[in-house]
mmCIF file of C-alpha atoms in Angstrom:
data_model
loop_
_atom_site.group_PDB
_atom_site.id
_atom_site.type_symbol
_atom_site.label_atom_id
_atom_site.label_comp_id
_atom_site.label_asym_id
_atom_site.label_seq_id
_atom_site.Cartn_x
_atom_site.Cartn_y
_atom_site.Cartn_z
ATOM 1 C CA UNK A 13 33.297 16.766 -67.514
ATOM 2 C CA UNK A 14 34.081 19.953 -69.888
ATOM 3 C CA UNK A 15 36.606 22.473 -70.028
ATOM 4 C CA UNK A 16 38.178 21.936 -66.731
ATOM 5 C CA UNK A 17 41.175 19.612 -67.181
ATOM 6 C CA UNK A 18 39.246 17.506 -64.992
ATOM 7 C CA UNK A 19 39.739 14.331 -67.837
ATOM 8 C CA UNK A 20 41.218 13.668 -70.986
ATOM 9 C CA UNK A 21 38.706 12.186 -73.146
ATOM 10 C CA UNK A 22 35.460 15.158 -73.132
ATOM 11 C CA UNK A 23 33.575 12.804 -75.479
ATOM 12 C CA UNK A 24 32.629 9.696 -73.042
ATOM 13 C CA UNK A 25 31.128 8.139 -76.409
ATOM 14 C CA UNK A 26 33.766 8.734 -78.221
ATOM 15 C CA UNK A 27 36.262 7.237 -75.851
ATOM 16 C CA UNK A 28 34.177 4.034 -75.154
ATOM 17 C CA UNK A 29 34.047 3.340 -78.984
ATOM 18 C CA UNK A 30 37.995 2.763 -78.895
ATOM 19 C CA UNK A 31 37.538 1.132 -75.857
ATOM 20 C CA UNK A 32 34.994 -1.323 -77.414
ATOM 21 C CA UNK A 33 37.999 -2.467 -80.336
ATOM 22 C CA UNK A 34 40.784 -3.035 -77.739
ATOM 23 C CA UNK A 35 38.379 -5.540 -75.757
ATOM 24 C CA UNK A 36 36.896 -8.334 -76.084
ATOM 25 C CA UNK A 37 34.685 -9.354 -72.810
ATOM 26 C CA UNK A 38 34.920 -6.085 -70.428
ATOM 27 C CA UNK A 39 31.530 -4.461 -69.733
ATOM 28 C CA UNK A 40 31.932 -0.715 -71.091
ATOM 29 C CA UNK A 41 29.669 1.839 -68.431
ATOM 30 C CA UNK A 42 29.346 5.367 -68.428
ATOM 31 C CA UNK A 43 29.228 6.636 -64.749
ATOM 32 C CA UNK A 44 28.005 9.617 -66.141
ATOM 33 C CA UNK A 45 26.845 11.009 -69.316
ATOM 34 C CA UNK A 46 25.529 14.463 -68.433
ATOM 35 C CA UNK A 47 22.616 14.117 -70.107
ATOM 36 C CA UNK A 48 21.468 17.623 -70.404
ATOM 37 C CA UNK A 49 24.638 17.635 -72.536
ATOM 38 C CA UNK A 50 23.569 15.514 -74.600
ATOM 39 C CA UNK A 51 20.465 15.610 -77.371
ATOM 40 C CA UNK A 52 19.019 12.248 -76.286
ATOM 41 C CA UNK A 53 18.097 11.305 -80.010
ATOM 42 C CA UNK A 54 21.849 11.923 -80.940
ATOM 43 C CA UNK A 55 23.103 9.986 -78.389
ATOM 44 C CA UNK A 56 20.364 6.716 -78.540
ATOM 45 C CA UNK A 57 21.406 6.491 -82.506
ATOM 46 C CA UNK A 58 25.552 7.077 -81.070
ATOM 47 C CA UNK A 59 25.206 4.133 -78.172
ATOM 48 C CA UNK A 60 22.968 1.984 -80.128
ATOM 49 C CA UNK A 61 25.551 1.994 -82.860
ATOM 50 C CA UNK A 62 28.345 1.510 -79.583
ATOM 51 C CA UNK A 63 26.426 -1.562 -78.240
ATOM 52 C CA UNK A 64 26.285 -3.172 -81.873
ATOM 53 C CA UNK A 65 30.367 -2.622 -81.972
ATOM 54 C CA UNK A 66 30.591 -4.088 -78.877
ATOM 55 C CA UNK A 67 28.597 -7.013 -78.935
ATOM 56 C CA UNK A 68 26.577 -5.602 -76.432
ATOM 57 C CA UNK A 69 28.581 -4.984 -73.494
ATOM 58 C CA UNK A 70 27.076 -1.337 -72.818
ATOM 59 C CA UNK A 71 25.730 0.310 -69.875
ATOM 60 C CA UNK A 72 24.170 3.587 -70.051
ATOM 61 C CA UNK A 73 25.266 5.591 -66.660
ATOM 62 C CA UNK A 74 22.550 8.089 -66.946
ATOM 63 C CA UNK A 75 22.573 11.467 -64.525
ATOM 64 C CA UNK A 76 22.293 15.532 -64.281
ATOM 65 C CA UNK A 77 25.966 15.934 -64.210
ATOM 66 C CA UNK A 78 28.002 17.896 -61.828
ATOM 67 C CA UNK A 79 25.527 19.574 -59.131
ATOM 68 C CA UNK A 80 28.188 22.379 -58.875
ATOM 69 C CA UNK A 81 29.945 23.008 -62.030
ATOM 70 C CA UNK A 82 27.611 25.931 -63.491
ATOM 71 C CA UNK A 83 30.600 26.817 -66.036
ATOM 72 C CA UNK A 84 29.816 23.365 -67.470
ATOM 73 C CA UNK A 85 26.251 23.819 -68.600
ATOM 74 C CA UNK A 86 26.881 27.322 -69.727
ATOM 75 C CA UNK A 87 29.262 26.231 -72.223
ATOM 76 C CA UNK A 88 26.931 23.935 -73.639
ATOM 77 C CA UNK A 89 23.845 27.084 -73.438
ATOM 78 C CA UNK A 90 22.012 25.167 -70.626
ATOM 79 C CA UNK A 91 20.306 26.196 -67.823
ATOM 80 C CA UNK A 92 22.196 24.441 -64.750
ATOM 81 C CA UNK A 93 18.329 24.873 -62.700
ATOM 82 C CA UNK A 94 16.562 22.757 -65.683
ATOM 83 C CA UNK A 95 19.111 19.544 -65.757
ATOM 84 C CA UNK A 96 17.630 17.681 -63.607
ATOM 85 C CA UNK A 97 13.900 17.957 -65.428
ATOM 86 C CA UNK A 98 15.963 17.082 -69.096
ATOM 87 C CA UNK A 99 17.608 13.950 -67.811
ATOM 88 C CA UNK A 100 14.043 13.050 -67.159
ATOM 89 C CA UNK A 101 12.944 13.490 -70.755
ATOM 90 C CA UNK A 102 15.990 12.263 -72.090
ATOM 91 C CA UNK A 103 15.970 8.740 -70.475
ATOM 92 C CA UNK A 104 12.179 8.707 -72.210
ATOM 93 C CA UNK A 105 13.587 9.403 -75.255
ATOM 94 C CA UNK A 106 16.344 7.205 -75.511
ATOM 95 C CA UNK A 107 14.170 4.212 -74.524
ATOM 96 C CA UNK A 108 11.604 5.019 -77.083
ATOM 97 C CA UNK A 109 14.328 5.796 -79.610
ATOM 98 C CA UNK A 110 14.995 2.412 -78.945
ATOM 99 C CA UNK A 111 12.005 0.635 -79.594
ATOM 100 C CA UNK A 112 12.498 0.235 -83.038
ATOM 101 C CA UNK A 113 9.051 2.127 -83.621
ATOM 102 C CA UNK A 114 8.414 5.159 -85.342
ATOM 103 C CA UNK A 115 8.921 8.052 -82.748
ATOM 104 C CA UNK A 116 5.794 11.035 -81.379
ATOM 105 C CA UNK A 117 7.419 12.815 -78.536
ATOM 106 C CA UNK A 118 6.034 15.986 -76.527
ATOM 107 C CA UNK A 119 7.740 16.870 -73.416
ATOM 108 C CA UNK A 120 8.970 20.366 -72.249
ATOM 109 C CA UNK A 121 12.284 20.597 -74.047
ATOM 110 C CA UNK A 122 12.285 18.420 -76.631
ATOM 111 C CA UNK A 123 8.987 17.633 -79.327
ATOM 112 C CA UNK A 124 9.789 15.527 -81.850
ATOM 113 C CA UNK A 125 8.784 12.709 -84.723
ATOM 114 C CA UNK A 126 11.053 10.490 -86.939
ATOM 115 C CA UNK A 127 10.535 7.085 -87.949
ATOM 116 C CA UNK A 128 11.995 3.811 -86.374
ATOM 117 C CA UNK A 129 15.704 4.340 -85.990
ATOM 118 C CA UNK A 130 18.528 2.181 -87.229
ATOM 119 C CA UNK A 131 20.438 0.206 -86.108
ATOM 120 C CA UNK A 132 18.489 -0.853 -83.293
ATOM 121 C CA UNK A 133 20.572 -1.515 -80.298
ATOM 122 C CA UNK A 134 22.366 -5.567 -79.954
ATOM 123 C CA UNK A 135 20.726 -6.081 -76.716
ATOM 124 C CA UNK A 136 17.215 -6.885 -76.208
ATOM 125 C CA UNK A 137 15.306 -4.462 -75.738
ATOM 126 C CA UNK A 138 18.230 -2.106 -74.893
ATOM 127 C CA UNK A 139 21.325 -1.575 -73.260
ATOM 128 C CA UNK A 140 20.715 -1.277 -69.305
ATOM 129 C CA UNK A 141 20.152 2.412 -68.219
ATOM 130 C CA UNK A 142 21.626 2.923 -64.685
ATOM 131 C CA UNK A 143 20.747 6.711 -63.029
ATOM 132 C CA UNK A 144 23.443 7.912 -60.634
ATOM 133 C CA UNK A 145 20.973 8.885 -58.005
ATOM 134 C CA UNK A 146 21.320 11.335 -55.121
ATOM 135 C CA UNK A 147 18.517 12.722 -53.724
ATOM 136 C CA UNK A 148 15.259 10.610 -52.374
ATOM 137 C CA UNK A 149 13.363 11.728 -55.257
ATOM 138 C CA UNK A 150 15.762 10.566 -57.956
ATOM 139 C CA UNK A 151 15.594 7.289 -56.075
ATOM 140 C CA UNK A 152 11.557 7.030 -56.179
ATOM 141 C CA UNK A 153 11.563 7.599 -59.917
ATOM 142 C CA UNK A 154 13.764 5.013 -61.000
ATOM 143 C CA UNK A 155 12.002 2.117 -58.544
ATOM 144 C CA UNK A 156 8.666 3.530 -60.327
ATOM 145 C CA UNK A 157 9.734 2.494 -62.828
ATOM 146 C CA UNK A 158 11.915 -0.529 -62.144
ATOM 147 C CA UNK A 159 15.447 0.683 -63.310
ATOM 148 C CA UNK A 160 18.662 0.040 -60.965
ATOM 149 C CA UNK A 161 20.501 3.303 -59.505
ATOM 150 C CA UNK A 162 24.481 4.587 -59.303
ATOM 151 C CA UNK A 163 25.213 5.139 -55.126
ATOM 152 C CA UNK A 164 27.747 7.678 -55.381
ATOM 153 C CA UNK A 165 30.662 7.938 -52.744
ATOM 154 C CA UNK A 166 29.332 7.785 -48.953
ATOM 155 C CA UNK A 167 30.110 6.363 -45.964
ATOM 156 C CA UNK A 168 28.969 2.502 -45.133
ATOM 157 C CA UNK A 169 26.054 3.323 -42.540
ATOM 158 C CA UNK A 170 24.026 5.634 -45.240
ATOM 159 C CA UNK A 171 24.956 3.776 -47.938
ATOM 160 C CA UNK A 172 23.194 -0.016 -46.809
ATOM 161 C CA UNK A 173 20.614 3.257 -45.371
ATOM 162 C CA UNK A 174 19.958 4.190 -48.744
ATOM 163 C CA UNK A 175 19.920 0.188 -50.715
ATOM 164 C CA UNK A 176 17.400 -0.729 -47.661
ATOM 165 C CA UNK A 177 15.591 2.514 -48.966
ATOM 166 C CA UNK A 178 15.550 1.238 -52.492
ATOM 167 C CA UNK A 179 14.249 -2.221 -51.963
ATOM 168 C CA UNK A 180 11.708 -0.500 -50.306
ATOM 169 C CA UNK A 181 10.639 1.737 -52.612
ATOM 170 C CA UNK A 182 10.351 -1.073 -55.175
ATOM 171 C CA UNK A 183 8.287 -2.888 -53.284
ATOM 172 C CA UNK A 184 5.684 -0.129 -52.651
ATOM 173 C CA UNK A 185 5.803 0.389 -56.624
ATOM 174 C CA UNK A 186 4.663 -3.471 -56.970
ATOM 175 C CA UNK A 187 7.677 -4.914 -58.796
ATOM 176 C CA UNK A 188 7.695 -8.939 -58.095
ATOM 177 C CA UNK A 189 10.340 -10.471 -56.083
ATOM 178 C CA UNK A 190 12.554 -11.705 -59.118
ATOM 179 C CA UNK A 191 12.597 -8.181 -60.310
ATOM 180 C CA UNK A 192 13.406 -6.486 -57.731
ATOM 181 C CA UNK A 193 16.453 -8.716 -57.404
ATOM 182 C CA UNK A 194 17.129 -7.994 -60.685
ATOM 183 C CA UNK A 195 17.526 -4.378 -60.377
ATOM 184 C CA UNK A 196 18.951 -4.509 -56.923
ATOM 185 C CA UNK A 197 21.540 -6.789 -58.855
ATOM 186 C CA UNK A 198 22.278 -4.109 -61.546
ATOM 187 C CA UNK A 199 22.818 -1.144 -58.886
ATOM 188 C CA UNK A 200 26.075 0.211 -57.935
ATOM 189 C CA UNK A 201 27.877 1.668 -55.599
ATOM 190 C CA UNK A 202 31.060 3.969 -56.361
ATOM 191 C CA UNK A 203 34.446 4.450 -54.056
ATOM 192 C CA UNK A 204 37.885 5.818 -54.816
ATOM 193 C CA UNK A 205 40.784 2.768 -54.413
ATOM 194 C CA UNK A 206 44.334 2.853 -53.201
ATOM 195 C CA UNK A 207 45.954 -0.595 -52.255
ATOM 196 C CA UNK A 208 49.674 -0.506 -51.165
ATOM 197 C CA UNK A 209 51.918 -2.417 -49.774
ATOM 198 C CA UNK A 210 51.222 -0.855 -45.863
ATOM 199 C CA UNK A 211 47.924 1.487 -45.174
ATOM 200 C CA UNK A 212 50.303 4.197 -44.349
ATOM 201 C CA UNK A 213 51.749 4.324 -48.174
ATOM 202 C CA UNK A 214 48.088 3.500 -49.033
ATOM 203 C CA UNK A 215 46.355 6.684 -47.006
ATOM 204 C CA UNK A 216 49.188 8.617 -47.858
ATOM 205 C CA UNK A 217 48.683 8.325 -51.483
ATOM 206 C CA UNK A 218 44.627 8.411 -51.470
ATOM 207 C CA UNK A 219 44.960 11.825 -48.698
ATOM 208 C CA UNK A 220 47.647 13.432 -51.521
ATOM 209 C CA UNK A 221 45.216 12.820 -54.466
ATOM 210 C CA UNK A 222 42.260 13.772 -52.592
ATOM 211 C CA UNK A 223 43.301 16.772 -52.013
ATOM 212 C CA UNK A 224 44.638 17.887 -55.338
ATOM 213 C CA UNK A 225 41.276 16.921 -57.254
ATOM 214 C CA UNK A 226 39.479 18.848 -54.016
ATOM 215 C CA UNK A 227 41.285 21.918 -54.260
ATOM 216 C CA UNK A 228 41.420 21.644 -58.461
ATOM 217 C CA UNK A 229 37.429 21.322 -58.289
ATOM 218 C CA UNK A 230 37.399 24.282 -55.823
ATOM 219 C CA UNK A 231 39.311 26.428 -57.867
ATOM 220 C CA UNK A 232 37.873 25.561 -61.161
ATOM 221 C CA UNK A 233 34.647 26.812 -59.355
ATOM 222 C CA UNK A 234 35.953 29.992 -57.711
ATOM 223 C CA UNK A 235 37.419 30.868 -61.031
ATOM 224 C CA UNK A 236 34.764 29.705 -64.041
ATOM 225 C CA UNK A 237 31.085 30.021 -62.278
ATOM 226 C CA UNK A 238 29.538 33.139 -61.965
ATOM 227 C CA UNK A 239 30.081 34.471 -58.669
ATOM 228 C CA UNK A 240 32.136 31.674 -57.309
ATOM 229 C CA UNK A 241 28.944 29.421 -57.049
ATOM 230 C CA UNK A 242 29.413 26.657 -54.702
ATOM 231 C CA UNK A 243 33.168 26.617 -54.742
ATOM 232 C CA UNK A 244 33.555 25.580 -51.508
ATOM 233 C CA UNK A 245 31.923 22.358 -51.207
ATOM 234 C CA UNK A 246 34.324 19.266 -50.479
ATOM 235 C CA UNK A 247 33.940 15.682 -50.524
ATOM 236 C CA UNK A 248 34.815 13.795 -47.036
ATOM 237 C CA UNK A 249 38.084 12.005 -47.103
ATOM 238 C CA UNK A 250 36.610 9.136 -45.571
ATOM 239 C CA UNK A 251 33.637 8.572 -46.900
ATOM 240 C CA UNK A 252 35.197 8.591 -50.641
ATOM 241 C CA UNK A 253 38.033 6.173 -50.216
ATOM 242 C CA UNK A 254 39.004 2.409 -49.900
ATOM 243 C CA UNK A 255 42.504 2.315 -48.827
ATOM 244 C CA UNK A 256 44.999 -0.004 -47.529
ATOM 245 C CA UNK A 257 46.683 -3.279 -47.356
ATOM 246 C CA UNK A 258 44.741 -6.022 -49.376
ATOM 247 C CA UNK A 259 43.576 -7.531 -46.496
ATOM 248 C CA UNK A 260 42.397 -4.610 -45.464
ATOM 249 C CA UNK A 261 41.125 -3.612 -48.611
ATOM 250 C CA UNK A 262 39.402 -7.060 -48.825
ATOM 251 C CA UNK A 263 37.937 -5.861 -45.470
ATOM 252 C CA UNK A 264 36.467 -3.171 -45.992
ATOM 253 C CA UNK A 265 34.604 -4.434 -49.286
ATOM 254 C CA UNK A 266 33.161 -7.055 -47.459
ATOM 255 C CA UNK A 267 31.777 -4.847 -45.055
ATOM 256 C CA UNK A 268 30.205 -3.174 -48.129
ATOM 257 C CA UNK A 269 29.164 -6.973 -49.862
ATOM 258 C CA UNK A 270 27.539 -7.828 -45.992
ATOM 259 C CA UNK A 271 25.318 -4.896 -46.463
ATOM 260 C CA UNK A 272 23.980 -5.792 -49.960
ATOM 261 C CA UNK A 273 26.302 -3.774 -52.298
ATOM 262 C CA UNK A 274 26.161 -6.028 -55.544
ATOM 263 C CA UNK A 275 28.257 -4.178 -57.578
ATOM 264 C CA UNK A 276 31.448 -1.661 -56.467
ATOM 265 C CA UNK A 277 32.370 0.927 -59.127
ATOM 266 C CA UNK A 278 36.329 1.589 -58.120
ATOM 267 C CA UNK A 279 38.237 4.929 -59.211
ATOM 268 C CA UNK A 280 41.911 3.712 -59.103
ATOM 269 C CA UNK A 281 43.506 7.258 -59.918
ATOM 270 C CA UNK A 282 42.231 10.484 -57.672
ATOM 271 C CA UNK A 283 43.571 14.014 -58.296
ATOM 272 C CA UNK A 284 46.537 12.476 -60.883
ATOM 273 C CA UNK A 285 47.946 10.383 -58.967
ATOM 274 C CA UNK A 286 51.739 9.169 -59.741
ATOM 275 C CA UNK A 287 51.155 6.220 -62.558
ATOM 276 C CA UNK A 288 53.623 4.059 -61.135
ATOM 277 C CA UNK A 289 51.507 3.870 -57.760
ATOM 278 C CA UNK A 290 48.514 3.796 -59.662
ATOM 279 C CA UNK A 291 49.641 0.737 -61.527
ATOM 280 C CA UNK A 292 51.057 -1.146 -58.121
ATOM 281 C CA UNK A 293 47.574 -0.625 -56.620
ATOM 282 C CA UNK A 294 46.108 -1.727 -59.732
ATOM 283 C CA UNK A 295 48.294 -5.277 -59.977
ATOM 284 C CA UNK A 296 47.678 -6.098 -56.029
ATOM 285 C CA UNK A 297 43.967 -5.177 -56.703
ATOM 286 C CA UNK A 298 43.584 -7.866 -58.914
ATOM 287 C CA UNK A 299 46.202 -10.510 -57.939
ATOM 288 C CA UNK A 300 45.382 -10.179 -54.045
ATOM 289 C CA UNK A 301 42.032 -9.166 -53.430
ATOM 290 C CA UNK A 302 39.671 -9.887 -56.723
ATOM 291 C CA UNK A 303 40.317 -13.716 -56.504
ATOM 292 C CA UNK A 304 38.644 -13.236 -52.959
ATOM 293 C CA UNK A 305 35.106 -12.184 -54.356
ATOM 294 C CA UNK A 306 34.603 -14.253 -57.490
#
């Protein structure tokens, strides 16, 4: 996100390229790049370099961006209203950017030729593209045509709802069994994390940084889009958060796992949360309840 204070690193691509020489094994995912931010030809030739420095440990979070931030796309002279229709033509171009074949693209924003682009990307044929889907429609393009989706932050009934949806949907587009495994076992699901040591610490600290990034988002709104578009639209507390002890963090991802989530995306620091908590929740994340799922 852009010109908000809303994170530190503005260039996602950027930022993953450091990340890429301080690790070693660690898948590096984008959950999003707002692609109508982005000339798709610019960034294919920026992550195909990326997965080459990495050894191929890229995932391309693909989506529109922020449904609400208009301030956003006008910085970047876009059209909030025609997002949705670029990310479309974007993913295209990206994949055939990646083909390592000369390029002849007409769509409605972009028409363009060049010849086969270098470096291709390290993994064959290209880095997995993952669309942070939230409408219906979103979901029925990407089982057309066979690519897994980002479940964003909602509560347990609509999201195993919504992954029954999908399966569905893939099987109506004809996709064979083994594939649709395969994508179903490349989708995600993202929550917000806070593990103390008692849920009251826990919910305390997950209500507290709610609320900041809430009200900061509703602000930033009220303030930088035109009219005060949409500035009062919250997230629900409950439906954004895993809190707790670890056992009752543990809990309440195997609710999610029983329900065929494959793969949880977790925030670990909401609204600028104090570091020190943020670290505590981070060490009994992985010493207390990780083990429990691998």
């Amino acid at each position: 996100h852009h010109f908000d204070g809303v994170t530190a690193y503005a260039d996602p691509v950027v930022f993953a390229a450091a990340v890429s020489q301080n690790t070693k094994r660690v898948k590096i995912g984008f959950a999003v790049l707002e692609m109508a931010l982005h000339h798709p030809v610019r960034l294919a030739a920026q992550i195909s370099l990326l997965d080459n420095l990495s050894n191929g440990r890229i995932i391309v979070g693909t989506g529109k961006g922020s449904s609400f931030n208009e301030y956003e796309y006008m910085g970047f002279g876009v059209k909030m209203d025609e997002a949705r229709n670029m990310l479309l033509e974007a993913e295209s171009l990206l994949v055939s950017a990646w083909s390592g074949e000369p390029v002849n693209f007409s769509g409605d924003f972009w028409k363009l030729s060049f010849p086969a682009m270098r470096p291709r990307p390290f993994q064959t044929p290209h880095p997995p593209i993952v669309r942070a889907c939230i409408s219906v429609d979103s979901m029925k393009e990407m089982a057309s045509i066979g690519r897994p989706v980002l479940i964003g932050s909602t509560k347990t009934s609509d999201i195993k709802q919504r992954l029954n949806q999908f399966r569905g949907l893939l099987k109506l587009s004809g996709k064979p069994s083994r594939e649709i495994e395969s994508i179903l076992n490349q989708s995600w699901v993202s929550k917000c994390l806070v593990v103390a040591e008692s849920e009251s610490q826990a919910k305390y600290i997950a209500e507290s940084g709610f609320d900041q990034e809430q009200d900061h988002a509703s602000q930033s709104r009220k303030l930088y889009n035109p009219n005060g578009h949409s500035s009062s639209v919250r997230d629900n507390f409950k439906d954004s958060f895993i809190y707790g002890t670890p056992d009752k963090v543990t809990d309440s991802i195997k609710e999610l796992e029983d329900i065929g989530v494959r793969n949880l995306m977790l925030k670990l620091n909401t609204g600028g949360m104090d570091a020190d908590a943020v670290q505590n929740s981070i060490k009994l994340f992985t010493k207390n309840v990780m083990p429990r799922f691998q």
